[in-house]
Amino acid sequence: MSDEIFDLVIVGGGPGGYTAAIRAAQLGMKTACVEKRGALGGTCLNVGCIPSKALLQSSELFEEAQHSFESRGISTGTVKLDLKKMLGQKDTTVESLTQGIEFLFKKNKVTYIKGAGVLQGGGRVEVTGENSQILKAKNILIATGSEVTPLPNVEIDEKQIVSSTGALELPKVPKKMIVIGAGVIGLELGTVWRRLGAEVTVVEFLDRILPGTDTEVAKTTQRIMKKQGIKFMLGKKVTGAKKTKTAVTLSLEPAKGGDAESLKADVVLLAIGRRPYTEGLGLEDIGVDQDKQGRIVVDENFKSSVDGVYAIGDVIEGPMLAHKAEDEGVVCVEKLSGQMPHIDYNIIPGVIYTWPEVATVGQTEEQLKESNVEYNVGKVPFMANSRARANGFTDGFVKILADKKTDKVLGVHIIGPDAGTIIHECVLAMEFGASAEDIARTCHAHPTLNEAVKEAALAVAGRTLNS
Ligand code: FAD
Ligand code: NAI
């Protein structure tokens, strides 16, 4: 064991861990980050956000070239798919971004140690693997993220029954694909393979898609996706899977009980959620408390039940989102250095990168009703937005929920073109405690999709100008 003592050793180099490492180093802490994957960036950069968005973008372009160009007077001849090249573009993007983090580590003087970290107690982290060593630290930050939630009797082999990771590198387009779980991964990756030519059926346990999302938005998403060709089987429980060399047959039962049925496909994507990843970390040995779902329990400073041990990101409570992990990483180390930042968990946006996109922030109508908060609704369709019309993408709407008495914006729910970009003016408005009137009186450039936000803010007071 060397005599070197780090101010902070971070276990896990995903968005939570690597961002915390950079910020800690900027604040003058001697920082090391231990990552066992062989590349920085975690789930998000390697097998999550970035590769899925690369494929969503490519498959969207493929679909547009096939079906939308002609109506705009652009002839391309037969549009062909080179899947290998499409996957290659995704891989190159991932590689350049993960290497970019190594560069940022060097620039900020963060020590990057490749290997698996095990907490030993007393401020020690054992690193196993080719760089095996014991690190001494004043503080330890666990940022080990999450892993796929398994389903009994539906074993993932990453070929015929795949997780999101396998679904990002299928060597050929399946003729038929079943997606288990109508959540974010199911809809995004189901969309990718539908656009590339697969017949996609989504099987969901509940009687709705996208649980937790504003119901009106979820229903509209389902209707639009159905129109795009995705089939939905709601209220169905998958009880088992049988494989032959070329096909998988799933057995299903109605969730509320009833006759069993079967469904066959070439590839099944299992996407029923993710769970905290703490395997092999040694948490029990040193007394770090976890809740029933396996999440590390932390206080408002991200401190676990053990002094000097902190945790952030997917491995603790809250939405499993890269930007949530990043913000927690920054706030955690700033607090360690004596600063007083905070995160408003009510203002963390969520985006689903289908087309149209779905973007939400704040309370849903269902949540407001449940907590007896009186609110006004301002809702306008993109059909009434001139830029959406010019672009030829008019599906969806902007819905703003504002407090009935104070007019303060409580939630914004958008389904529509580029919703994930548009939502951010609403996130910022909410961060500053804005009213709907504040948004309505803010000058919005014309013609932009964001004018739909202004119009929805006007609609809260019942005085729209263009719809
Ligand atoms: P992770 O990114 O999971 O990183 C944890 C890292 O810790 C991993 O690299 C792991 O190898 C390492 N590790 C674990 N144990 C050890 C150990 N003992 N020693 C050393 N290293 C260890 N979120 C979004 O906000 N937007 C999106 O568009 C989005 N798309 C997604 C698409 C898919 C297909 C998936 C699966 C997820 C997506 N997410 C998205 C979620 C996002 O990836 C996660 O919320 C985010 O990566 C969490 O960051 P993290 O740092 O907490 O953990
Ligand atoms: P999810 O929690 O979004 O959705 C899982 C779905 O599976 C739910 O609708 C649930 O009711 C359903 N389900 C659960 N058990 C089932 C069963 N036995 N049979 C059928 N359906 C069942 O989880 P998902 O899609 O796996 O994503 C995991 C996490 O990754 C999400 O929490 C999300 O935060 C993150 N993510 C974020 C993205 C983004 O921000 N754009 C993209 C992809 C993932």
Coordinates of C-alpha atoms and ligand atoms in Angstrom, one line a residue:
M1 CA 0.0 0.0 0.0
S2 CA 1.4 3.4 -1.0
D3 CA 1.5 6.3 1.5
E4 CA -0.4 8.4 -0.9
I5 CA -3.7 9.6 0.6
F6 CA -6.5 10.8 -1.7
D7 CA -9.0 13.4 -0.6
L8 CA -11.6 11.5 -2.6
V9 CA -11.7 8.1 -4.3
I10 CA -14.7 7.6 -6.5
V11 CA -15.8 4.1 -7.5
G12 CA -17.6 4.2 -10.9
G13 CA -16.7 6.4 -13.8
G14 CA -20.3 7.0 -15.2
P15 CA -21.9 10.4 -15.6
G16 CA -22.2 10.7 -11.8
G17 CA -18.7 9.5 -11.0
Y18 CA -16.7 11.2 -13.7
T19 CA -18.5 14.5 -13.3
A20 CA -17.9 14.4 -9.5
A21 CA -14.3 13.6 -10.1
I22 CA -13.7 16.6 -12.4
R23 CA -15.5 19.0 -10.1
A24 CA -13.7 17.6 -7.0
A25 CA -10.3 18.1 -8.7
Q26 CA -11.4 21.7 -9.8
L27 CA -12.1 22.3 -6.1
G28 CA -8.6 21.3 -5.2
M29 CA -9.2 17.7 -4.0
K30 CA -6.7 15.1 -4.8
T31 CA -9.0 12.7 -6.6
A32 CA -9.0 9.2 -8.1
C33 CA -11.7 7.4 -10.1
V34 CA -11.8 3.6 -10.2
E35 CA -13.7 2.1 -13.2
K36 CA -13.9 -1.5 -14.1
R37 CA -15.5 -1.3 -17.5
G38 CA -12.3 -0.5 -19.3
A39 CA -13.7 2.8 -20.5
L40 CA -15.0 5.9 -18.8
G41 CA -18.6 7.2 -19.3
G42 CA -20.6 4.4 -17.5
T43 CA -23.8 3.0 -18.8
C44 CA -24.8 6.3 -20.4
L45 CA -21.9 6.8 -22.8
N46 CA -21.1 3.1 -23.4
V47 CA -24.4 1.3 -23.6
G48 CA -27.1 3.8 -22.8
C49 CA -27.9 7.4 -23.7
I50 CA -25.3 8.0 -26.4
P51 CA -25.4 4.8 -28.5
S52 CA -29.2 4.7 -28.3
K53 CA -29.4 8.4 -29.5
A54 CA -27.0 7.7 -32.3
L55 CA -29.3 4.8 -33.5
L56 CA -32.4 6.9 -33.0
Q57 CA -31.0 9.7 -35.1
S58 CA -29.8 7.3 -37.9
S59 CA -33.0 5.3 -38.0
E60 CA -35.0 8.5 -38.1
L61 CA -33.0 9.8 -41.1
F62 CA -33.5 6.4 -42.7
E63 CA -37.3 6.6 -42.2
E64 CA -37.4 10.2 -43.4
A65 CA -35.4 9.4 -46.5
Q66 CA -37.9 6.6 -47.3
H67 CA -41.1 8.3 -46.5
S68 CA -40.8 12.1 -46.2
F69 CA -38.4 13.3 -48.8
E70 CA -40.6 12.6 -51.8
S71 CA -43.4 14.8 -50.5
R72 CA -40.9 17.7 -50.2
G73 CA -39.7 17.3 -53.8
I74 CA -36.5 15.4 -53.0
S75 CA -35.8 12.2 -55.0
T76 CA -33.2 9.8 -53.8
G77 CA -33.9 6.6 -55.6
T78 CA -34.2 3.5 -53.5
V79 CA -33.0 4.1 -50.0
K80 CA -30.9 1.2 -48.7
L81 CA -29.8 0.3 -45.2
D82 CA -26.2 -0.5 -44.4
L83 CA -26.7 -1.7 -40.8
K84 CA -23.0 -2.5 -40.2
K85 CA -22.1 1.1 -41.1
M86 CA -24.9 2.5 -39.0
L87 CA -23.7 0.5 -36.0
G88 CA -20.1 1.6 -36.8
Q89 CA -21.1 5.3 -36.6
K90 CA -22.6 4.7 -33.2
D91 CA -19.5 2.9 -32.0
T92 CA -17.2 5.6 -33.2
T93 CA -19.3 8.2 -31.4
V94 CA -19.1 6.3 -28.2
E95 CA -15.4 5.7 -28.5
S96 CA -14.6 9.4 -29.1
L97 CA -16.7 10.5 -26.2
T98 CA -15.3 8.0 -23.7
Q99 CA -11.8 9.0 -24.8
G100 CA -12.8 12.6 -24.3
I101 CA -13.4 11.9 -20.7
E102 CA -9.9 10.5 -20.3
F103 CA -8.6 13.7 -21.8
L104 CA -10.8 15.7 -19.3
F105 CA -9.3 13.6 -16.4
K106 CA -5.8 14.5 -17.5
K107 CA -6.7 18.1 -18.0
N108 CA -8.1 18.3 -14.5
K109 CA -5.5 16.1 -12.9
V110 CA -7.9 13.2 -11.9
T111 CA -6.1 9.9 -11.4
Y112 CA -7.9 7.3 -13.5
I113 CA -7.5 3.7 -12.2
K114 CA -8.8 0.8 -14.3
G115 CA -10.1 -2.0 -12.1
A116 CA -12.9 -3.0 -9.8
G117 CA -13.2 -1.2 -6.5
V118 CA -14.0 -3.0 -3.2
L119 CA -14.6 -1.0 0.0
Q120 CA -12.6 -2.3 2.9
G121 CA -13.5 0.1 5.6
G122 CA -11.3 2.7 7.3
G123 CA -11.1 4.8 4.1
R124 CA -9.5 2.0 2.1
V125 CA -10.6 0.9 -1.4
E126 CA -9.0 -2.3 -2.8
V127 CA -8.6 -2.2 -6.6
T128 CA -8.7 -5.7 -8.2
G129 CA -7.6 -6.5 -11.7
E130 CA -4.3 -5.7 -13.5
N131 CA -3.8 -2.5 -11.5
S132 CA -4.4 -4.2 -8.2
Q133 CA -3.6 -1.9 -5.2
I134 CA -5.1 -0.5 -2.1
L135 CA -6.1 3.2 -2.2
K136 CA -6.3 5.3 0.9
A137 CA -8.9 8.1 1.0
K138 CA -10.3 10.7 3.3
N139 CA -13.7 10.3 1.6
I140 CA -15.1 7.6 -0.8
L141 CA -17.9 8.2 -3.3
I142 CA -19.9 5.3 -4.6
A143 CA -21.2 5.9 -8.2
T144 CA -21.6 2.3 -9.4
G145 CA -24.9 2.9 -11.2
S146 CA -27.5 0.3 -12.2
E147 CA -28.0 -2.9 -14.1
V148 CA -30.9 -4.5 -16.0
T149 CA -33.7 -5.9 -13.9
P150 CA -34.0 -9.6 -14.8
L151 CA -37.3 -11.4 -15.3
P152 CA -37.6 -15.0 -14.0
N153 CA -37.9 -17.6 -16.8
V154 CA -36.8 -15.1 -19.5
E155 CA -33.1 -15.4 -19.4
I156 CA -31.0 -12.8 -21.3
D157 CA -28.5 -14.3 -23.8
E158 CA -27.8 -11.0 -25.6
K159 CA -28.6 -12.7 -28.9
Q160 CA -32.2 -13.9 -29.1
I161 CA -33.3 -12.5 -25.7
V162 CA -31.5 -9.2 -25.3
S163 CA -31.2 -6.4 -22.8
S164 CA -30.8 -2.8 -24.0
T165 CA -27.1 -3.6 -24.5
G166 CA -27.7 -6.4 -27.0
A167 CA -30.5 -4.3 -28.7
L168 CA -27.8 -1.7 -29.5
E169 CA -25.8 -4.2 -31.6
L170 CA -28.1 -6.6 -33.3
P171 CA -26.2 -7.9 -36.4
K172 CA -29.4 -7.9 -38.5
V173 CA -32.8 -6.4 -38.4
P174 CA -35.2 -8.9 -36.8
K175 CA -38.4 -9.7 -38.8
K176 CA -40.3 -9.8 -35.6
M177 CA -39.3 -8.2 -32.3
I178 CA -41.1 -8.4 -29.0
V179 CA -40.3 -5.7 -26.4
I180 CA -41.2 -6.6 -22.8
G181 CA -41.9 -3.3 -20.9
A182 CA -43.5 -0.2 -22.4
G183 CA -41.1 2.1 -20.5
V184 CA -38.5 4.5 -21.9
I185 CA -36.0 1.8 -23.2
G186 CA -38.8 -0.3 -24.7
L187 CA -40.2 2.7 -26.7
E188 CA -36.9 4.2 -27.7
L189 CA -35.2 0.9 -28.9
G190 CA -38.5 -0.5 -30.2
T191 CA -38.8 2.6 -32.3
V192 CA -35.2 2.1 -33.7
W193 CA -35.9 -1.4 -34.9
R194 CA -39.4 -0.6 -36.2
R195 CA -37.9 2.1 -38.3
L196 CA -35.3 -0.3 -39.6
G197 CA -38.0 -2.7 -40.7
A198 CA -38.9 -5.0 -37.7
E199 CA -42.5 -5.8 -36.8
V200 CA -42.5 -4.6 -33.2
T201 CA -44.9 -5.7 -30.5
V202 CA -44.7 -4.2 -27.0
V203 CA -46.0 -6.3 -24.1
E204 CA -46.7 -4.3 -20.9
F205 CA -47.8 -5.5 -17.5
L206 CA -49.9 -2.4 -16.7
D207 CA -52.9 -1.2 -18.6
R208 CA -51.0 1.9 -19.8
I209 CA -47.6 2.7 -21.2
L210 CA -45.0 5.0 -19.6
P211 CA -46.1 4.7 -16.0
G212 CA -45.5 8.0 -14.0
T213 CA -45.8 10.1 -17.2
D214 CA -48.8 12.5 -17.5
T215 CA -51.6 10.2 -18.6
E216 CA -52.8 12.4 -21.5
V217 CA -49.2 12.5 -22.8
A218 CA -48.8 8.7 -22.4
K219 CA -52.1 8.1 -24.3
T220 CA -51.1 10.4 -27.1
T221 CA -47.7 8.7 -27.3
Q222 CA -49.3 5.3 -27.6
R223 CA -51.8 6.5 -30.3
I224 CA -49.0 8.0 -32.4
M225 CA -46.7 5.0 -32.0
K226 CA -49.6 2.7 -33.0
K227 CA -50.0 4.8 -36.1
Q228 CA -46.3 4.4 -36.8
G229 CA -46.8 0.6 -36.7
I230 CA -45.9 -0.5 -33.2
K231 CA -48.4 -3.0 -31.7
F232 CA -49.2 -2.8 -28.0
M233 CA -50.4 -5.6 -25.7
L234 CA -51.3 -4.0 -22.4
G235 CA -52.2 -5.7 -19.1
K236 CA -50.1 -8.8 -20.0
K237 CA -47.7 -10.8 -17.8
V238 CA -44.9 -12.7 -19.4
T239 CA -44.5 -16.0 -17.7
G240 CA -41.8 -17.8 -19.6
A241 CA -39.8 -18.1 -22.8
K242 CA -38.9 -21.1 -25.0
K243 CA -36.1 -20.8 -27.5
T244 CA -35.3 -22.7 -30.8
K245 CA -32.3 -21.8 -33.0
T246 CA -34.3 -19.2 -34.9
A247 CA -37.2 -18.1 -32.7
V248 CA -38.3 -17.3 -29.2
T249 CA -41.9 -18.1 -28.0
L250 CA -43.1 -16.2 -25.0
S251 CA -46.0 -17.4 -22.9
L252 CA -48.3 -14.6 -21.7
E253 CA -51.2 -14.3 -19.3
P254 CA -53.5 -11.4 -18.6
A255 CA -52.1 -9.6 -15.6
K256 CA -55.5 -9.8 -13.9
G257 CA -55.8 -13.5 -14.6
G258 CA -57.3 -15.5 -17.5
D259 CA -56.2 -17.7 -20.4
A260 CA -52.6 -18.0 -21.4
E261 CA -51.4 -17.3 -24.9
S262 CA -48.2 -17.4 -26.8
L263 CA -46.3 -14.9 -28.9
K264 CA -43.4 -15.7 -31.3
A265 CA -40.5 -13.5 -32.5
D266 CA -36.9 -13.7 -33.7
V267 CA -35.7 -11.3 -31.0
V268 CA -37.1 -10.4 -27.5
L269 CA -35.9 -7.2 -25.8
L270 CA -36.3 -7.3 -22.0
A271 CA -36.8 -3.7 -20.7
I272 CA -38.7 -3.9 -17.4
G273 CA -36.5 -1.4 -15.5
R274 CA -33.1 -1.2 -13.9
R275 CA -31.9 -1.9 -10.4
P276 CA -29.0 -0.4 -8.4
Y277 CA -25.7 -2.1 -9.0
T278 CA -23.6 -2.9 -5.8
E279 CA -22.4 -6.4 -6.5
G280 CA -18.9 -7.1 -5.1
L281 CA -18.6 -3.7 -3.5
G282 CA -18.3 -5.0 0.0
L283 CA -21.1 -2.8 1.4
E284 CA -22.4 -5.3 3.9
D285 CA -19.0 -5.9 5.3
I286 CA -18.5 -2.3 6.2
G287 CA -22.1 -1.6 7.2
V288 CA -23.4 0.6 4.4
D289 CA -27.2 0.5 4.6
Q290 CA -29.3 -0.3 1.6
D291 CA -33.1 -0.1 1.3
K292 CA -35.5 -2.9 0.1
Q293 CA -34.8 -2.1 -3.5
G294 CA -31.0 -2.4 -2.9
R295 CA -30.4 1.4 -3.2
I296 CA -27.8 2.9 -0.9
V297 CA -29.5 5.0 1.7
V298 CA -28.1 8.5 1.9
D299 CA -28.9 11.8 3.8
E300 CA -29.2 15.3 2.2
N301 CA -25.4 15.5 1.9
F302 CA -25.3 12.1 0.0
K303 CA -23.6 10.6 3.1
S304 CA -24.3 6.9 3.7
S305 CA -24.7 5.2 7.1
V306 CA -20.9 5.0 7.2
D307 CA -18.9 8.2 7.9
G308 CA -16.7 9.2 4.9
V309 CA -18.7 7.1 2.5
Y310 CA -21.1 8.9 0.0
A311 CA -23.2 7.7 -2.9
I312 CA -24.9 9.4 -5.9
G313 CA -26.6 8.5 -9.2
D314 CA -28.6 5.4 -10.2
V315 CA -27.3 3.6 -7.1
I316 CA -29.4 5.8 -4.8
E317 CA -33.1 6.9 -4.8
G318 CA -34.6 9.0 -7.6
P319 CA -35.0 8.9 -11.3
M320 CA -32.3 6.9 -13.1
L321 CA -31.1 9.7 -15.4
A322 CA -27.7 10.8 -16.4
H323 CA -28.3 14.5 -15.7
K324 CA -29.6 13.6 -12.2
A325 CA -26.4 11.6 -11.5
E326 CA -24.2 14.4 -12.8
D327 CA -25.9 17.1 -10.7
E328 CA -25.7 14.9 -7.6
G329 CA -22.0 14.3 -8.2
V330 CA -21.3 18.1 -8.4
V331 CA -23.5 18.9 -5.4
C332 CA -22.0 16.1 -3.3
V333 CA -18.4 17.2 -3.8
E334 CA -19.2 20.9 -3.5
K335 CA -20.8 20.2 -0.2
L336 CA -17.8 18.2 0.8
S337 CA -15.7 21.3 0.1
G338 CA -17.9 23.5 2.3
Q339 CA -20.2 25.0 -0.4
M340 CA -24.0 25.0 0.0
P341 CA -25.6 24.0 -3.4
H342 CA -28.9 22.2 -3.7
I343 CA -30.9 20.2 -6.2
D344 CA -34.7 20.7 -6.7
Y345 CA -35.8 17.2 -7.4
N346 CA -39.2 18.5 -8.7
I347 CA -37.4 20.3 -11.5
I348 CA -35.5 17.4 -13.1
P349 CA -36.6 17.1 -16.7
G350 CA -37.3 13.7 -18.4
V351 CA -37.1 13.2 -22.1
I352 CA -38.0 10.2 -24.3
Y353 CA -36.2 10.5 -27.6
T354 CA -38.8 9.0 -29.9
W355 CA -40.4 11.0 -32.7
P356 CA -42.2 13.0 -31.7
E357 CA -40.2 13.4 -28.5
V358 CA -41.8 13.4 -25.0
A359 CA -40.5 15.8 -22.4
T360 CA -41.8 16.5 -19.0
V361 CA -40.8 18.5 -15.9
G362 CA -42.6 19.0 -12.6
Q363 CA -46.0 17.7 -11.5
T364 CA -48.4 15.8 -13.6
E365 CA -52.1 16.5 -13.5
E366 CA -52.6 13.2 -11.6
Q367 CA -50.1 14.3 -8.9
L368 CA -51.7 17.7 -8.5
K369 CA -55.2 16.1 -8.2
E370 CA -53.9 13.7 -5.6
S371 CA -52.4 16.4 -3.5
N372 CA -55.5 18.6 -3.9
V373 CA -53.7 21.5 -5.6
E374 CA -55.9 23.6 -7.7
Y375 CA -54.4 24.4 -11.1
N376 CA -55.1 25.9 -14.5
V377 CA -54.2 24.1 -17.7
G378 CA -52.9 25.8 -20.8
K379 CA -52.7 23.4 -23.8
V380 CA -52.0 24.1 -27.4
P381 CA -51.4 21.6 -30.3
F382 CA -48.3 21.9 -32.5
M383 CA -50.8 22.0 -35.4
A384 CA -51.3 25.7 -34.4
N385 CA -47.5 26.4 -34.6
S386 CA -46.3 27.8 -37.9
R387 CA -42.8 26.4 -37.6
A388 CA -44.2 22.9 -36.9
R389 CA -46.4 23.3 -40.0
A390 CA -43.5 24.4 -42.2
N391 CA -41.3 21.6 -40.9
G392 CA -44.1 19.1 -41.6
F393 CA -44.2 17.7 -38.0
T394 CA -47.4 18.7 -36.3
D395 CA -48.2 15.8 -33.9
G396 CA -48.5 16.6 -30.2
F397 CA -49.0 19.5 -27.9
V398 CA -47.6 21.6 -25.1
K399 CA -49.4 21.5 -21.7
I400 CA -48.6 23.9 -18.9
L401 CA -50.0 23.4 -15.4
A402 CA -50.0 26.5 -13.3
D403 CA -51.2 27.1 -9.7
K404 CA -54.8 28.5 -9.8
K405 CA -54.1 31.2 -7.2
T406 CA -50.5 32.2 -7.8
D407 CA -50.1 31.3 -11.5
K408 CA -46.7 29.7 -10.6
V409 CA -45.8 27.0 -13.2
L410 CA -46.1 23.6 -11.5
G411 CA -45.5 21.2 -14.4
V412 CA -44.9 21.2 -18.2
H413 CA -45.7 18.2 -20.4
I414 CA -44.8 18.2 -24.1
I415 CA -45.1 15.7 -26.8
G416 CA -44.0 17.0 -30.1
P417 CA -41.1 17.8 -32.4
D418 CA -37.8 18.5 -30.5
A419 CA -39.8 18.5 -27.2
G420 CA -36.5 17.6 -25.4
T421 CA -34.9 20.8 -26.4
I422 CA -38.1 23.0 -26.1
I423 CA -38.7 21.9 -22.5
H424 CA -35.6 23.7 -21.2
E425 CA -37.0 27.2 -21.2
C426 CA -39.8 25.7 -18.9
V427 CA -37.2 24.0 -16.7
L428 CA -35.3 27.3 -16.3
A429 CA -38.6 29.2 -15.7
M430 CA -39.5 26.8 -13.0
E431 CA -36.0 27.0 -11.4
F432 CA -36.7 30.8 -11.1
G433 CA -40.2 30.2 -9.8
A434 CA -41.8 31.8 -12.8
S435 CA -45.5 32.2 -13.4
A436 CA -47.3 31.3 -16.7
E437 CA -47.7 35.0 -17.2
D438 CA -43.9 35.4 -17.1
I439 CA -43.5 32.9 -19.9
A440 CA -46.3 34.5 -21.9
R441 CA -44.7 37.9 -21.6
T442 CA -41.3 36.7 -22.7
C443 CA -40.5 37.6 -26.3
H444 CA -40.2 34.3 -28.3
A445 CA -38.6 34.4 -31.8
H446 CA -40.8 33.7 -34.8
P447 CA -41.1 31.2 -36.3
T448 CA -39.9 28.7 -33.7
L449 CA -41.3 25.6 -32.0
N450 CA -40.9 27.4 -28.7
E451 CA -43.7 29.7 -29.6
A452 CA -46.0 26.8 -28.7
V453 CA -44.7 27.2 -25.1
K454 CA -45.6 30.9 -25.1
E455 CA -49.0 30.1 -26.6
A456 CA -49.6 27.4 -24.0
A457 CA -48.7 30.0 -21.3
L458 CA -51.2 32.4 -22.8
A459 CA -53.7 29.5 -22.8
V460 CA -53.4 29.2 -19.0
A461 CA -55.1 32.5 -18.8
G462 CA -57.5 31.7 -21.6
R463 CA -56.1 34.3 -24.0
T464 CA -54.3 32.5 -26.9
L465 CA -53.4 34.6 -29.9
N466 CA -52.7 31.9 -32.5
S467 CA -54.8 28.9 -31.6
Ligands
FAD1 P1 -23.5 4.4 -14.5 O1 -23.5 5.2 -15.8 O2 -24.2 3.1 -14.6 O3 -21.9 4.2 -14.2 C1 -21.5 3.4 -13.2 C2 -20.1 2.8 -13.5 O4 -19.6 2.2 -12.4 C3 -20.1 1.8 -14.6 O5 -19.3 2.2 -15.7 C4 -19.6 0.5 -13.9 O6 -18.8 -0.2 -14.8 C5 -18.8 1.1 -12.8 N1 -18.7 0.2 -11.7 C6 -19.7 -0.5 -11.0 N2 -19.2 -1.2 -10.0 C7 -17.9 -0.9 -10.0 C8 -16.8 -1.3 -9.1 N3 -17.0 -2.1 -8.1 N4 -15.6 -0.9 -9.4 C9 -15.3 0.0 -10.4 N5 -16.3 0.4 -11.2 C10 -17.5 0.0 -11.0 N6 -30.4 8.7 -19.1 C11 -30.6 9.9 -19.5 O7 -30.6 10.9 -18.8 N7 -30.9 10.1 -20.9 C12 -30.9 9.1 -21.8 O8 -31.1 9.4 -22.9 C13 -30.7 7.8 -21.3 N8 -30.7 6.8 -22.1 C14 -30.5 5.5 -21.7 C15 -30.5 4.5 -22.6 C16 -30.3 3.2 -22.1 C17 -30.3 2.1 -23.1 C18 -30.0 3.0 -20.8 C19 -29.7 1.6 -20.3 C20 -29.9 4.0 -19.9 C21 -30.2 5.3 -20.3 N9 -30.2 6.4 -19.4 C22 -30.4 7.6 -19.9 C23 -29.9 6.2 -18.0 C24 -28.4 6.6 -17.7 O9 -27.6 5.8 -18.5 C25 -28.1 6.4 -16.2 O10 -29.1 7.1 -15.5 C26 -26.7 7.0 -15.9 O11 -25.8 6.3 -16.7 C27 -26.4 6.8 -14.4 O12 -25.2 7.3 -14.1 P2 -24.3 6.7 -12.9 O13 -23.0 7.4 -13.0 O14 -25.1 6.7 -11.7 O15 -24.1 5.1 -13.3
NAI2 P1 -38.9 1.8 -17.1 O1 -39.1 1.8 -15.6 O2 -38.9 3.1 -17.8 O3 -40.1 0.9 -17.8 C1 -40.3 -0.4 -17.5 C2 -41.7 -0.8 -17.9 O4 -41.8 -2.2 -17.8 C3 -42.8 -0.2 -17.1 O5 -43.8 0.3 -18.0 C4 -43.3 -1.4 -16.3 O6 -44.7 -1.3 -15.9 C5 -43.0 -2.5 -17.2 N1 -42.9 -3.8 -16.6 C6 -42.3 -4.1 -15.4 N2 -42.4 -5.4 -15.1 C7 -42.9 -6.0 -16.2 C8 -43.2 -7.3 -16.6 N3 -42.9 -8.4 -15.8 N4 -43.8 -7.6 -17.8 C9 -44.1 -6.5 -18.6 N5 -43.9 -5.2 -18.3 C10 -43.3 -5.0 -17.1 O7 -37.6 0.9 -17.4 P2 -36.7 0.8 -18.7 O8 -37.5 1.2 -19.9 O9 -36.1 -0.5 -18.6 O10 -35.6 1.9 -18.4 C11 -34.8 1.8 -17.2 C12 -34.3 3.2 -16.8 O11 -33.4 3.7 -17.7 C13 -35.5 4.1 -16.7 O12 -35.8 4.3 -15.3 C14 -35.0 5.4 -17.3 O13 -34.9 6.4 -16.3 C15 -33.6 5.1 -17.9 N6 -33.6 5.5 -19.3 C16 -33.8 6.8 -19.6 C17 -33.9 7.2 -20.9 C18 -34.1 8.6 -21.2 O14 -33.9 9.4 -20.3 N7 -34.4 8.9 -22.5 C19 -33.7 6.2 -22.0 C20 -33.6 4.8 -21.5 C21 -33.5 4.5 -20.2

